[in-house]
Structures are given as structure tokens and as C-alpha cells.
Coordinates of C-alpha atoms in Angstrom, one line a residue:
E1 CA -17.4 1.3 -29.0
G2 CA -17.3 -2.6 -29.3
R3 CA -14.6 -3.7 -27.8
L4 CA -15.5 -2.3 -24.6
R5 CA -18.6 -3.2 -24.8
A6 CA -17.3 -6.5 -25.1
K7 CA -14.4 -6.1 -22.1
L8 CA -17.5 -5.1 -20.0
R9 CA -19.5 -8.8 -20.8
Q10 CA -16.1 -10.6 -20.0
R11 CA -16.0 -8.3 -16.8
R12 CA -19.4 -9.1 -16.0
D13 CA -19.1 -13.1 -16.3
D14 CA -16.3 -13.1 -14.6
G15 CA -17.9 -11.6 -11.6
E16 CA -20.6 -13.8 -12.0
R17 CA -18.6 -16.8 -12.4
A18 CA -16.7 -15.4 -8.7
H19 CA -19.7 -14.9 -7.2
R20 CA -20.1 -18.6 -8.0
R21 CA -17.3 -19.6 -6.9
Y22 CA -18.0 -18.3 -3.6
H23 CA -21.6 -19.4 -3.2
H24 CA -22.3 -22.7 -5.0
D25 CA -24.6 -24.8 -3.2
G26 CA -22.6 -27.8 -4.0
D27 CA -19.2 -27.0 -3.5
D28 CA -18.1 -29.1 -0.5
D29 CA -15.7 -28.1 2.4
R30 CA -12.7 -30.0 0.8
E31 CA -13.0 -28.6 -2.5
R32 CA -13.4 -24.9 -0.6
E33 CA -10.4 -25.5 1.1
R34 CA -8.2 -26.1 -1.6
R35 CA -9.4 -23.6 -3.1
R36 CA -8.4 -20.7 -0.6
D37 CA -5.3 -22.5 -0.5
D38 CA -4.7 -22.0 -4.3
T39 CA -6.0 -18.6 -3.7
S40 CA -3.4 -17.8 -0.5
T41 CA -0.8 -19.4 -2.8
K42 CA -0.9 -16.7 -5.5
V43 CA -1.9 -13.5 -3.7
K44 CA 1.7 -14.4 -1.7
A45 CA 3.5 -14.7 -5.5
S46 CA 2.0 -11.2 -6.4
M47 CA 3.0 -9.6 -3.2
A48 CA 6.6 -11.0 -3.8
R49 CA 6.4 -9.9 -7.8
L50 CA 4.8 -6.8 -6.4
C51 CA 8.0 -5.7 -3.8
G52 CA 10.2 -7.4 -5.4
T53 CA 11.4 -9.6 -2.9
K54 CA 9.5 -12.3 -0.7
L55 CA 7.1 -11.3 1.9
S56 CA 8.4 -9.5 5.0
K57 CA 8.4 -11.6 8.6
D58 CA 4.5 -9.5 9.8
S59 CA 3.6 -10.1 5.7
R60 CA 3.7 -14.0 5.4
K61 CA 1.5 -14.2 8.3
L62 CA -1.2 -13.1 6.8
R63 CA -4.4 -14.5 7.3
E64 CA -6.2 -15.6 4.3
S65 CA -9.7 -16.9 4.8
S66 CA -12.8 -16.3 2.9
F67 CA -15.1 -13.5 2.3
G68 CA -17.0 -11.9 4.8
F69 CA -17.2 -12.2 9.1
T70 CA -19.8 -13.1 11.1
F71 CA -20.7 -10.2 13.6
S72 CA -23.1 -11.8 15.8
G73 CA -25.3 -13.6 13.6
P74 CA -24.7 -17.0 12.1
K75 CA -24.5 -16.8 8.7
K76 CA -22.0 -15.0 6.2
Y77 CA -22.9 -12.2 4.2
T78 CA -22.1 -11.9 0.3
R79 CA -19.5 -8.6 0.5
L80 CA -19.7 -7.9 -3.5
S81 CA -22.8 -8.0 -5.9
P82 CA -21.8 -9.6 -9.4
S83 CA -22.6 -6.8 -11.3
F84 CA -20.5 -4.7 -9.3
V85 CA -17.1 -6.9 -9.6
A86 CA -17.6 -6.8 -13.6
R87 CA -17.1 -2.7 -13.2
V88 CA -14.1 -3.4 -10.4
P89 CA -10.5 -2.2 -12.8
S90 CA -8.8 -5.6 -13.0
D91 CA -6.5 -5.8 -15.6
G92 CA -3.3 -7.0 -14.2
I93 CA -4.8 -9.4 -11.4
E94 CA -5.5 -12.3 -11.1
S95 CA -9.3 -13.7 -11.2
K96 CA -10.9 -16.7 -9.8
T97 CA -13.2 -18.8 -12.3
A98 CA -15.5 -21.0 -11.4
E99 CA -19.5 -22.5 -14.0
P100 CA -21.5 -19.0 -14.5
A101 CA -24.2 -18.4 -12.3
S102 CA -27.7 -16.5 -12.9
L103 CA -28.2 -13.4 -10.5
N104 CA -31.1 -13.0 -8.3
A105 CA -32.0 -10.7 -5.1
E106 CA -31.1 -12.9 -2.2
T107 CA -27.4 -12.9 -3.8
L108 CA -26.9 -9.0 -3.3
T109 CA -28.7 -9.0 0.3
R110 CA -27.5 -10.0 3.4
D111 CA -29.6 -12.3 5.2
P112 CA -29.9 -12.6 8.0
K113 CA -29.2 -8.3 8.7
P114 CA -25.7 -8.5 10.7
V115 CA -26.4 -7.8 14.8
F116 CA -23.4 -5.2 15.7
D117 CA -22.2 -6.2 19.3
V118 CA -20.1 -4.0 21.1
N119 CA -18.3 -6.5 23.3
S120 CA -18.1 -8.9 20.1
A121 CA -14.2 -9.1 18.8
E122 CA -14.9 -9.6 15.9
P123 CA -14.6 -7.5 13.0
R124 CA -11.1 -6.8 13.6
L125 CA -8.1 -6.4 11.0
A126 CA -5.3 -9.0 11.7
V127 CA -2.7 -7.4 9.4
P128 CA -0.9 -3.9 11.0
I129 CA -2.6 -1.7 8.8
K130 CA 0.7 0.8 8.6
S131 CA 3.6 -1.4 7.5
P132 CA 5.0 -0.2 4.8
M133 CA 6.9 -1.7 2.1
P134 CA 9.7 -3.9 2.3
V135 CA 12.7 -3.1 0.2
P136 CA 13.8 -5.3 -3.2
E137 CA 15.9 -7.8 -2.7
E138 CA 17.9 -6.1 -5.5
G139 CA 18.0 -2.9 -3.3
I140 CA 19.1 -4.2 -0.6
Q141 CA 21.5 -6.2 -2.3
R142 CA 23.0 -2.7 -3.2
C143 CA 22.9 -1.3 -0.4
R144 CA 25.2 -3.9 0.6
E145 CA 27.5 -3.4 -2.1
V146 CA 27.7 0.3 -1.3
M147 CA 28.5 0.5 2.3
E148 CA 31.1 -2.0 1.7
S149 CA 32.9 0.4 -0.7
G150 CA 32.1 3.2 1.2
K151 CA 31.8 5.1 -1.4
M152 CA 28.4 6.6 0.2
F153 CA 28.4 9.8 -0.6
R154 CA 26.5 11.8 -3.7
Y155 CA 29.4 12.3 -5.5
G156 CA 31.5 9.1 -4.9
G157 CA 30.2 6.3 -7.8
L158 CA 30.7 2.6 -7.8
T159 CA 29.9 2.7 -11.7
K160 CA 32.0 2.2 -14.0
G161 CA 31.7 5.5 -16.8
A162 CA 30.4 4.7 -20.6
N163 CA 32.5 6.9 -22.5
N164 CA 35.3 6.6 -19.5
E165 CA 36.0 3.4 -16.6
D166 CA 37.6 5.2 -14.5
Q167 CA 34.6 8.6 -14.3
T168 CA 32.8 6.4 -12.6
V169 CA 28.5 7.1 -11.7
D170 CA 27.4 7.2 -8.5
D171 CA 23.9 5.7 -8.4
V172 CA 21.9 9.0 -6.9
S173 CA 22.8 10.3 -11.0
L174 CA 21.8 6.7 -12.0
V175 CA 18.5 7.0 -10.0
E176 CA 18.3 10.8 -11.2
R177 CA 18.3 9.8 -15.0
S178 CA 15.3 6.7 -14.2
F179 CA 12.7 8.7 -12.4
A180 CA 12.6 11.4 -14.9
D181 CA 11.6 8.4 -17.4
V182 CA 9.2 7.9 -15.4
T183 CA 7.8 11.3 -15.3
G184 CA 8.9 12.6 -18.1
H185 CA 11.1 15.4 -17.3
K186 CA 14.4 16.4 -19.1
Y187 CA 15.8 16.9 -15.6
C188 CA 15.9 15.8 -12.2
V189 CA 17.4 16.4 -8.5
A190 CA 17.0 13.6 -6.2
L191 CA 17.0 15.4 -2.7
N192 CA 16.8 14.4 1.0
S193 CA 13.0 15.7 1.1
C194 CA 10.0 16.5 -0.9
G195 CA 9.8 19.8 1.6
S196 CA 13.7 20.5 0.1
A197 CA 11.9 19.6 -3.6
I198 CA 9.4 22.6 -2.8
F199 CA 11.6 25.0 -1.1
L200 CA 14.6 25.1 -3.5
S201 CA 11.4 25.1 -6.3
V202 CA 10.5 27.8 -4.7
F203 CA 14.4 29.1 -4.6
A204 CA 15.4 29.0 -7.9
V205 CA 12.2 31.0 -8.7
L206 CA 13.2 33.8 -6.6
Q207 CA 16.4 34.2 -8.0
K208 CA 15.4 33.4 -11.7
E209 CA 12.8 36.0 -11.4
K210 CA 14.7 38.6 -9.2
E211 CA 13.7 41.3 -11.3
R212 CA 10.5 40.9 -11.9
L213 CA 9.1 40.1 -9.1
S214 CA 11.5 43.1 -6.7
K215 CA 8.9 45.6 -8.5
I216 CA 6.2 44.2 -6.8
P217 CA 5.8 46.2 -3.2
G218 CA 6.0 44.2 -0.1
P219 CA 6.3 40.4 0.9
T220 CA 6.5 37.7 -1.7
K221 CA 3.5 36.1 -1.5
I222 CA 2.9 32.5 -2.3
L223 CA -1.0 30.8 -3.7
T224 CA -0.8 27.4 -1.9
N225 CA -4.0 25.1 -0.6
A226 CA -4.9 25.9 2.4
F227 CA -5.6 22.0 2.8
T228 CA -2.2 20.8 2.2
F229 CA 0.3 19.3 4.6
A230 CA 2.5 21.7 7.3
A231 CA 5.5 20.5 5.1
V232 CA 4.6 22.9 2.6
P233 CA 3.8 26.3 3.7
S234 CA 7.0 25.6 6.3
A235 CA 8.5 25.5 2.4
I236 CA 7.2 28.8 1.3
V237 CA 8.6 31.1 5.3
H238 CA 11.9 28.9 5.0
A239 CA 11.9 30.7 1.1
G240 CA 11.3 33.8 3.4
C241 CA 8.1 34.1 1.6
E242 CA 4.6 34.0 2.6
P243 CA 1.6 31.9 1.7
E244 CA -2.3 33.2 0.9
Y245 CA -3.7 30.3 1.1
V246 CA -6.6 29.4 -1.3
N247 CA -9.6 27.3 -0.4
C248 CA -10.7 23.7 -0.9
T249 CA -13.5 22.0 -2.5
E250 CA -15.3 18.9 -1.1
Q251 CA -13.3 16.8 -2.5
F252 CA -10.3 18.1 -1.2
V253 CA -8.7 20.1 -4.1
I254 CA -7.6 23.5 -4.8
N255 CA -10.5 26.0 -5.7
V256 CA -9.9 27.1 -9.3
E257 CA -12.5 29.9 -8.2
D258 CA -10.9 30.8 -4.9
F259 CA -7.7 30.8 -6.5
E260 CA -8.2 33.4 -9.2
K261 CA -9.7 35.4 -6.2
K262 CA -6.7 35.3 -3.9
A263 CA -4.4 35.9 -7.2
I264 CA -6.2 39.1 -7.6
E265 CA -6.2 40.4 -4.2
S266 CA -2.9 39.2 -3.2
G267 CA -0.9 39.9 -6.7
A268 CA 0.8 36.7 -5.7
K269 CA 3.5 35.6 -9.3
I270 CA 4.0 32.8 -7.5
A271 CA 1.6 29.3 -6.8
I272 CA 2.3 25.7 -5.3
V273 CA -0.5 23.2 -5.8
S274 CA -0.7 20.7 -4.3
H275 CA -2.2 17.5 -4.7
M276 CA -3.3 16.4 -1.4
R277 CA -3.4 12.2 -1.5
G278 CA -3.0 12.2 -4.9
R279 CA -6.6 13.8 -5.4
I280 CA -6.0 16.1 -9.0
A281 CA -7.2 19.5 -8.8
D282 CA -8.6 20.9 -12.8
M283 CA -5.2 21.5 -14.3
A284 CA -6.4 22.8 -17.0
G285 CA -8.1 26.3 -15.1
I286 CA -4.7 25.9 -12.5
A287 CA -2.9 26.8 -15.7
E288 CA -5.7 29.2 -17.2
V289 CA -5.5 31.1 -14.2
C290 CA -1.6 31.3 -14.3
K291 CA -1.3 32.6 -17.8
K292 CA -4.0 35.2 -17.9
Y293 CA -2.0 37.0 -13.9
D294 CA 1.5 36.1 -15.2
I295 CA 1.9 33.3 -12.4
T296 CA 4.6 30.7 -12.2
L297 CA 3.6 27.3 -11.0
I298 CA 4.8 24.5 -9.1
E299 CA 3.5 21.1 -8.1
D300 CA 3.4 20.0 -5.3
C301 CA 3.0 15.6 -6.5
A302 CA 4.2 14.2 -2.5
H303 CA 1.1 11.9 -3.2
S304 CA 0.2 12.4 -6.9
L305 CA 3.2 9.7 -8.8
G306 CA 1.6 7.8 -11.3
C307 CA -2.0 10.4 -11.1
D308 CA -3.1 12.2 -14.1
W309 CA -5.3 15.1 -15.2
K310 CA -7.0 14.1 -18.2
G311 CA -4.6 12.2 -19.7
V312 CA -1.6 14.5 -18.5
K313 CA 0.5 13.2 -15.5
S314 CA 0.9 15.3 -12.5
G315 CA 3.8 17.6 -12.5
S316 CA 3.9 17.9 -15.9
S317 CA 5.0 20.6 -17.8
E318 CA 2.0 21.1 -20.8
Y319 CA 0.1 22.8 -17.6
G320 CA 3.0 25.5 -17.1
T321 CA 4.2 23.9 -14.5
V322 CA 8.0 25.0 -14.2
A323 CA 9.3 22.5 -11.3
A324 CA 7.0 19.0 -10.1
C325 CA 8.1 18.0 -6.5
F326 CA 7.7 14.3 -5.8
S327 CA 8.4 12.5 -2.4
S328 CA 9.2 8.3 -1.5
Q329 CA 8.6 8.8 2.5
S330 CA 7.9 5.3 3.5
N331 CA 4.4 6.0 2.9
K332 CA 4.5 6.6 -0.5
L333 CA 4.2 5.0 -3.4
I334 CA 8.2 4.6 -3.9
N335 CA 9.7 3.3 0.0
S336 CA 13.0 4.7 0.9
G337 CA 12.9 6.0 4.5
E338 CA 13.2 9.7 3.6
G339 CA 13.7 11.4 0.0
G340 CA 12.4 13.4 -2.5
F341 CA 12.9 15.0 -6.4
L342 CA 12.6 17.8 -8.7
V343 CA 11.9 17.2 -11.7
T344 CA 11.6 19.4 -14.7
D345 CA 12.0 21.1 -18.6
D346 CA 13.3 24.5 -17.4
E347 CA 17.4 24.8 -18.2
E348 CA 18.2 27.5 -15.7
I349 CA 15.9 25.6 -12.7
A350 CA 17.3 23.1 -12.7
I351 CA 20.8 24.3 -12.2
R352 CA 20.2 26.5 -9.4
C353 CA 18.4 23.6 -7.5
I354 CA 21.4 21.3 -8.8
L355 CA 23.9 24.0 -7.1
A356 CA 21.5 25.1 -4.1
A357 CA 20.9 21.0 -3.4
G358 CA 24.9 21.1 -2.2
S359 CA 26.5 20.5 -5.9
Y360 CA 30.1 22.2 -5.6
E361 CA 33.3 23.1 -8.2
V362 CA 32.4 21.2 -11.2
L363 CA 31.3 18.1 -9.8
Y364 CA 27.3 19.3 -11.8
K365 CA 28.8 17.0 -14.8
S366 CA 28.6 14.1 -13.0
H367 CA 24.9 14.1 -13.0
L368 CA 22.8 12.2 -16.1
A369 CA 19.6 14.3 -15.9
A370 CA 21.0 17.9 -15.6
P371 CA 21.7 20.0 -18.7
D372 CA 24.4 19.4 -20.8
G373 CA 26.7 21.5 -23.4
P374 CA 28.7 24.4 -23.3
E375 CA 26.3 27.1 -22.7
N376 CA 24.5 24.9 -20.1
H377 CA 27.6 24.6 -18.3
A378 CA 28.9 27.9 -18.8
M379 CA 25.5 29.0 -16.7
F380 CA 26.8 26.4 -14.3
D381 CA 30.3 27.9 -14.2
K382 CA 28.8 31.8 -13.3
L383 CA 26.2 30.3 -10.7
K384 CA 27.5 28.7 -8.7
F385 CA 29.7 31.5 -7.4
E386 CA 26.5 33.5 -6.2
T387 CA 24.6 30.2 -5.1
P388 CA 23.9 29.2 -1.5
N389 CA 25.3 25.5 -0.7
F390 CA 21.6 24.2 1.1
S391 CA 23.5 20.7 1.9
L392 CA 20.1 19.2 0.8
R393 CA 21.4 15.8 -1.8
M394 CA 20.0 12.4 -1.5
H395 CA 22.3 9.6 -0.1
Q396 CA 24.4 7.0 -2.0
I397 CA 21.7 4.2 -0.3
T398 CA 18.3 6.0 -0.2
A399 CA 19.2 5.4 -4.3
A400 CA 19.8 2.0 -4.2
I401 CA 16.9 1.6 -2.2
I402 CA 14.8 3.7 -4.9
Q403 CA 15.8 2.3 -8.1
P404 CA 14.4 -1.3 -8.4
Q405 CA 11.5 0.1 -7.2
L406 CA 10.7 2.1 -10.4
P407 CA 10.0 -0.8 -12.3
L408 CA 7.5 -2.3 -9.6
L409 CA 4.9 0.9 -10.4
E410 CA 3.2 0.1 -12.9
E411 CA 1.8 -3.3 -10.9
R412 CA 1.3 -1.4 -8.1
F413 CA -0.3 1.3 -9.1
K414 CA -3.1 -1.5 -10.7
K415 CA -3.1 -3.4 -7.0
H416 CA -3.8 -0.1 -5.3
R417 CA -7.0 1.3 -7.8
Y418 CA -8.0 -2.7 -7.3
N419 CA -7.9 -2.5 -3.6
Y420 CA -9.5 0.7 -3.6
A421 CA -12.3 0.4 -5.7
I422 CA -14.3 -2.6 -3.3
A423 CA -13.0 0.1 -0.5
E424 CA -15.1 2.7 -2.2
R425 CA -18.3 0.3 -4.0
R426 CA -18.4 -0.8 0.0
L427 CA -18.0 2.4 1.8
C428 CA -20.6 4.1 -0.3
E429 CA -23.8 2.4 0.5
L430 CA -22.9 2.9 4.1
E431 CA -25.2 5.1 6.2
G432 CA -23.3 7.3 8.9
I433 CA -20.1 9.0 6.6
S434 CA -20.3 10.1 3.0
L435 CA -17.0 9.8 0.3
P436 CA -16.6 13.3 -1.7
G437 CA -15.6 11.0 -5.3
Q438 CA -13.0 12.6 -7.6
M439 CA -13.1 15.1 -10.1
D440 CA -14.3 14.4 -13.6
G441 CA -11.0 14.0 -15.9
A442 CA -9.2 13.0 -12.9
T443 CA -7.3 9.7 -12.1
Q444 CA -5.7 8.5 -9.0
V445 CA -3.9 5.7 -8.2
G446 CA -6.0 5.2 -5.0
D447 CA -3.2 4.5 -2.2
S448 CA -5.4 6.1 0.3
L449 CA -9.4 6.8 1.3
Q450 CA -10.8 9.6 2.2
F451 CA -14.6 9.7 3.8
N452 CA -16.7 12.4 5.5
L453 CA -18.2 11.2 9.5
V454 CA -22.1 12.9 8.9
G455 CA -23.8 14.4 12.2
R456 CA -21.4 13.6 14.7
D457 CA -19.6 16.0 16.8
R458 CA -15.8 15.6 18.5
A459 CA -16.7 13.2 20.7
G460 CA -18.6 11.0 18.2
A461 CA -15.8 11.5 15.8
D462 CA -12.7 10.7 18.5
A463 CA -15.3 7.9 19.7
F464 CA -15.6 6.7 16.1
C465 CA -11.3 6.4 15.6
K466 CA -10.9 4.6 18.8
E467 CA -13.2 2.0 18.2
T468 CA -11.4 1.8 14.8
A469 CA -8.0 1.2 15.9
K470 CA -9.2 -1.2 18.9
R471 CA -9.9 -3.0 15.7
G472 CA -7.1 -3.0 14.2
V473 CA -8.1 0.2 11.5
P474 CA -6.2 3.5 13.0
M475 CA -7.4 6.8 11.3
E476 CA -7.1 10.2 11.3
I477 CA -8.6 13.1 11.1
F478 CA -7.8 15.7 9.0
G479 CA -9.4 18.6 11.5
A480 CA -8.2 17.4 14.3
L481 CA -5.8 19.5 16.9
D482 CA -3.2 17.7 16.5
N483 CA -2.5 16.9 12.7
A484 CA -0.6 18.6 10.8
R485 CA -2.8 19.3 7.8
N486 CA -4.6 21.1 10.1
F487 CA -4.0 25.1 8.8
K488 CA -5.0 26.2 12.2
T489 CA -2.7 24.4 14.3
W490 CA 0.2 26.3 11.7
Q491 CA 1.2 29.1 14.2
F492 CA 4.4 30.0 12.6
A493 CA 1.8 31.4 9.7
L494 CA -1.1 31.3 10.7
P495 CA -3.8 32.0 7.2
P496 CA -6.4 34.5 7.8
Q497 CA -10.6 33.4 8.5
D498 CA -11.9 33.4 5.2
C499 CA -10.7 29.6 5.1
E500 CA -13.3 28.2 7.0
T501 CA -14.7 26.6 4.6
S502 CA -12.5 24.8 3.9
Y503 CA -12.1 24.0 7.1
K504 CA -15.3 22.6 7.2
H505 CA -14.5 20.3 4.8
I506 CA -11.8 18.6 6.6
E507 CA -13.0 18.6 10.3
Y508 CA -14.6 15.1 10.2
A509 CA -13.1 14.1 7.4
C510 CA -11.5 10.6 7.9
D511 CA -8.0 9.4 6.3
L512 CA -7.4 5.5 5.7
R513 CA -4.7 4.3 4.2
L514 CA -3.9 1.3 1.8
P515 CA -1.1 0.4 1.5
L516 CA -0.1 -2.4 -1.1
H517 CA 0.3 -5.8 0.9
L518 CA -3.5 -5.5 1.7
T519 CA -5.1 -8.8 0.4
E520 CA -8.2 -8.7 -1.0
A521 CA -10.0 -10.1 1.9
D522 CA -7.8 -7.8 3.9
I523 CA -9.4 -4.5 2.0
H524 CA -13.9 -5.9 3.2
S525 CA -11.8 -6.5 6.7
I526 CA -11.5 -3.3 6.8
C527 CA -14.5 -2.3 5.7
D528 CA -16.7 -4.7 8.5
V529 CA -14.3 -2.4 11.2
I530 CA -15.6 1.0 9.2
E531 CA -19.2 -0.4 9.3
F532 CA -19.6 -1.9 12.7
A533 CA -17.9 1.0 14.2
I534 CA -20.4 3.9 13.0
Q535 CA -22.9 1.5 14.5
V536 CA -21.2 0.8 17.9
T537 CA -20.8 4.5 18.5
A538 CA -23.5 6.6 16.7

């Protein structure tokens, strides 16, 4: 407790020094400019480290500026109070230092208040908000080596084997082993997408539990979130099953009470829990319901790499999860364009998924994160003749792109959490929107932020989004008619009417992406745009 208090005091002091740096009346223009240049250099160096490469052409053009912009008034205003800066999770983030200053009421207010002029050119975000992370230089070089060799097939490796140099190891096997280490699982199957991972998880469970499930009359039902991406119910339908939708809470996570209610009513024995936008539900409560009603649990962790529930990593088997599915699609924490991983601690699930993904004959022996030993090899040889080959393998180039990004994850998590904390603090004070917050016990990464528009109809919501997009901050509304996360658009598996509770939560919910390349100044510009758009479209 003493160490914690000391750390909080240090952060408070750092916050006051940071505040003093930008508001000290004695700072002349030349000193301010020098400090700004130093900050710009540090930001660029930090981003190069996070991405593992030099900045992209767009990123090199980032406009570094001091906090604040003038709406139509003549003065800039304080963005962060020192008391808040002290609470921002800044471990591992370079901080500014200056002489200490004392707090007073004037530093916490804007005077004069900004004038919101709809015809003003500012505020505006100067960098593309949807730019994905560049591939690390190491990945680019490895891709070149793979392409020059021509060995781009999943089972055509360049790395010499540890025991037998003539038996090469493919890059996909290497990245499977690395990813299993990241998530803490025994086994990993690299695939072409997270959707494929979800489908294979369901397929493997259906095969493993065929005898038990055959005793339940009617089609096989699978419990899943009403609020999720369309790929989840699509995977369920692809596997020949029917989704049974569970309502979400106002925090966009699965409602445990409704989960139990639907489990009783449907008799479903399989569940897929999605952690949309990295928001973790009450996994202890979900695990209790699954244990009570003998339900096999699969986790969709496409958005939740680096997240946890009360210290337990997302997708961990500690809560009884039989398989967890992760994504490396461009907007995720690992960027390979397309790609996914299935991780598990269950030998049979792993074997069935490896075979169904496209391992034939004795190719399973080249996997480094697969069940090993005579007994498991016997299971491979038995099941390979009764398992269809869906050809869902990950490409060698994809694996080469992913491998060098894995050591960068912890620093990326810190950068995302830092930016998220600033955005959340700014936006929570604005009238016209509400932030749902996180479940107590959940830790997220914060590569996106969600908030609800208050007191708006569809036209008002559209006007808000149009204004933010015009100013460089495009956002989606989950409840929009063309949004793939709106379950009312899923005509292939239309949910029942009792999901209206979920629709009320997502109808005017805005989805704000916070990609890694954004600087602290960019985060403030985004918040300025949102505040401005709320006012001029009210």
C-alpha cells in the first residue's frame, strides 16, 4: 500500500510538472519550440520501436503540435488537469519533465469558453485514423526470403530442423509455437482467419461430443452474443447449427443472467462468447453457468488479445474454455491483413482442428505446437481418414509478417492504454454522450472506444457521424442498418424478438478506433472533433 501511494504521488508530481511545462508564464517562444521539437523526435522514435520499423510515409507527416487548438476563440485551453495526468497509466511511456507548479482553479477551466462555428476549418484530425500498422522490417525481409525461395506453401519450410537439418520447419509452425507462448496454451493452429478458427472449433466439438449431442432432439443450438460481428453466427450456420442469441448489457458484454435463461430454455450444450471490442464479460459467472448445465465453452477473442478477467488472460482454459479464437486482421493488435489462430489445451480438439484445417498424410508431424507422442500420433492416424480437409491453412507469408510483431505486443498494449485513458477522461465530461465503462474485474487494451449518443434520433446520429467524418474522424454506429454488427441485418439467421434489449444498447452506440500510430496530440484532436460535432449538430 505504501509503494502504491508513493507511485500515485510520483504520478501526481509528474502531472503537475507536465502541466507547468505548458502553462509557465516565463517560457519564451524559442524554448517552447525547442521542447516541441524534442517531443516530436521522441514520439517518432517511440512509434518506430512499437512498429518495429521506420514510420510509414503518412506517419512521417504527423503534425506535432502543443495541446489545444482555438475553436473560434482567441485562447487555447487546458486539456488535462494535473490531477488526471497523475492517474494516466504511463508505465513505459516517455514523460515530460518541468519545474513543479501549484494547482489553482484557473488551470482547470477554459476561459473564454470555445465558440462552436460550423463553418470553422478546425477542429480536424490531420492524420488518417484508419491507417493500419506497418509490417516490421524484419517481417518484410523474411517475406522476401520466403518469396525468393518459392516455398510459400504452409508445409514448405526454410528453417533447418533442430534434430534433423534435412527436415525443415515452416514459418507457420514457428509462429504457432510463438503464439501459444503468448496466450499460455499448449496447442495452436494457425489459420486464414478468426472466422475459420470459430468454425473449426465448433466442428471439432461437434465431432468430439457427437454421442452426447445426438441424444438432444432437433437441430444443434449454440448460445452466442446477440451483439457480435456477423462472422460468429455465420460460422455457426456454416457448421450446420443454429445460433441462440443472448442479450448484452449496457457495457456491450454478454448478460450472464440471460445466458443462463437461454441455456435453460434452449437446452444448448455449446456456447461461443464474443468479447466485442475487447470488452470482457463476467467469465467466472459464465463458467459457472457452463459447468452447471454441462455446456462446452468456446471464446471468440478476435478483439481481446492482451485483455483479462481478474488477472486471467482472455481465452484461458482456466474458466473451462475448450478453444479460443484470435485474429490478425488489419484492425487488430497484430496486423497481417488476414489471419487467425485457434488455441487450446485439449488434445483431441487440437488434433481434429489441425486435420480439418488441411493437414493430410503425415504432415501433422511438422507442427511444433501440436499434441506429440505415440498416443497422440495414433489419434492423428485414426482421425485423418474420417476428417474432411477444409483447406483453411495460414500462408507462409502471413506467418512471416506476424512473427516479429509478437515481441512488440506488451509495448503496444501500454501505448493503447495510455491513449485510451486520455480519450475516456476527455469524453466522459461531455454532454450529449455517455460512456458505458468496463466491467469491474475486466482489463482491456483500449484500441477502440465506444460511447452512446444521448437524445438523438437516426437523423441526428447520422448528422453527427457526417460531421466527424468531414473532420477526419469517421465513426460507425453499431445499430446502423448497414452495420455488420447489427443483428437485425443477419437475414441468414434472424434472431428472435427478445433481443430488443440488446438493440437499445447498440442503436446509437458509436465505435471510435484508436490505432497505434495516434499521438497524444492526435487523441486530443479527436476529442475536439467529437465535442465540436456534438455542439454543431445538436
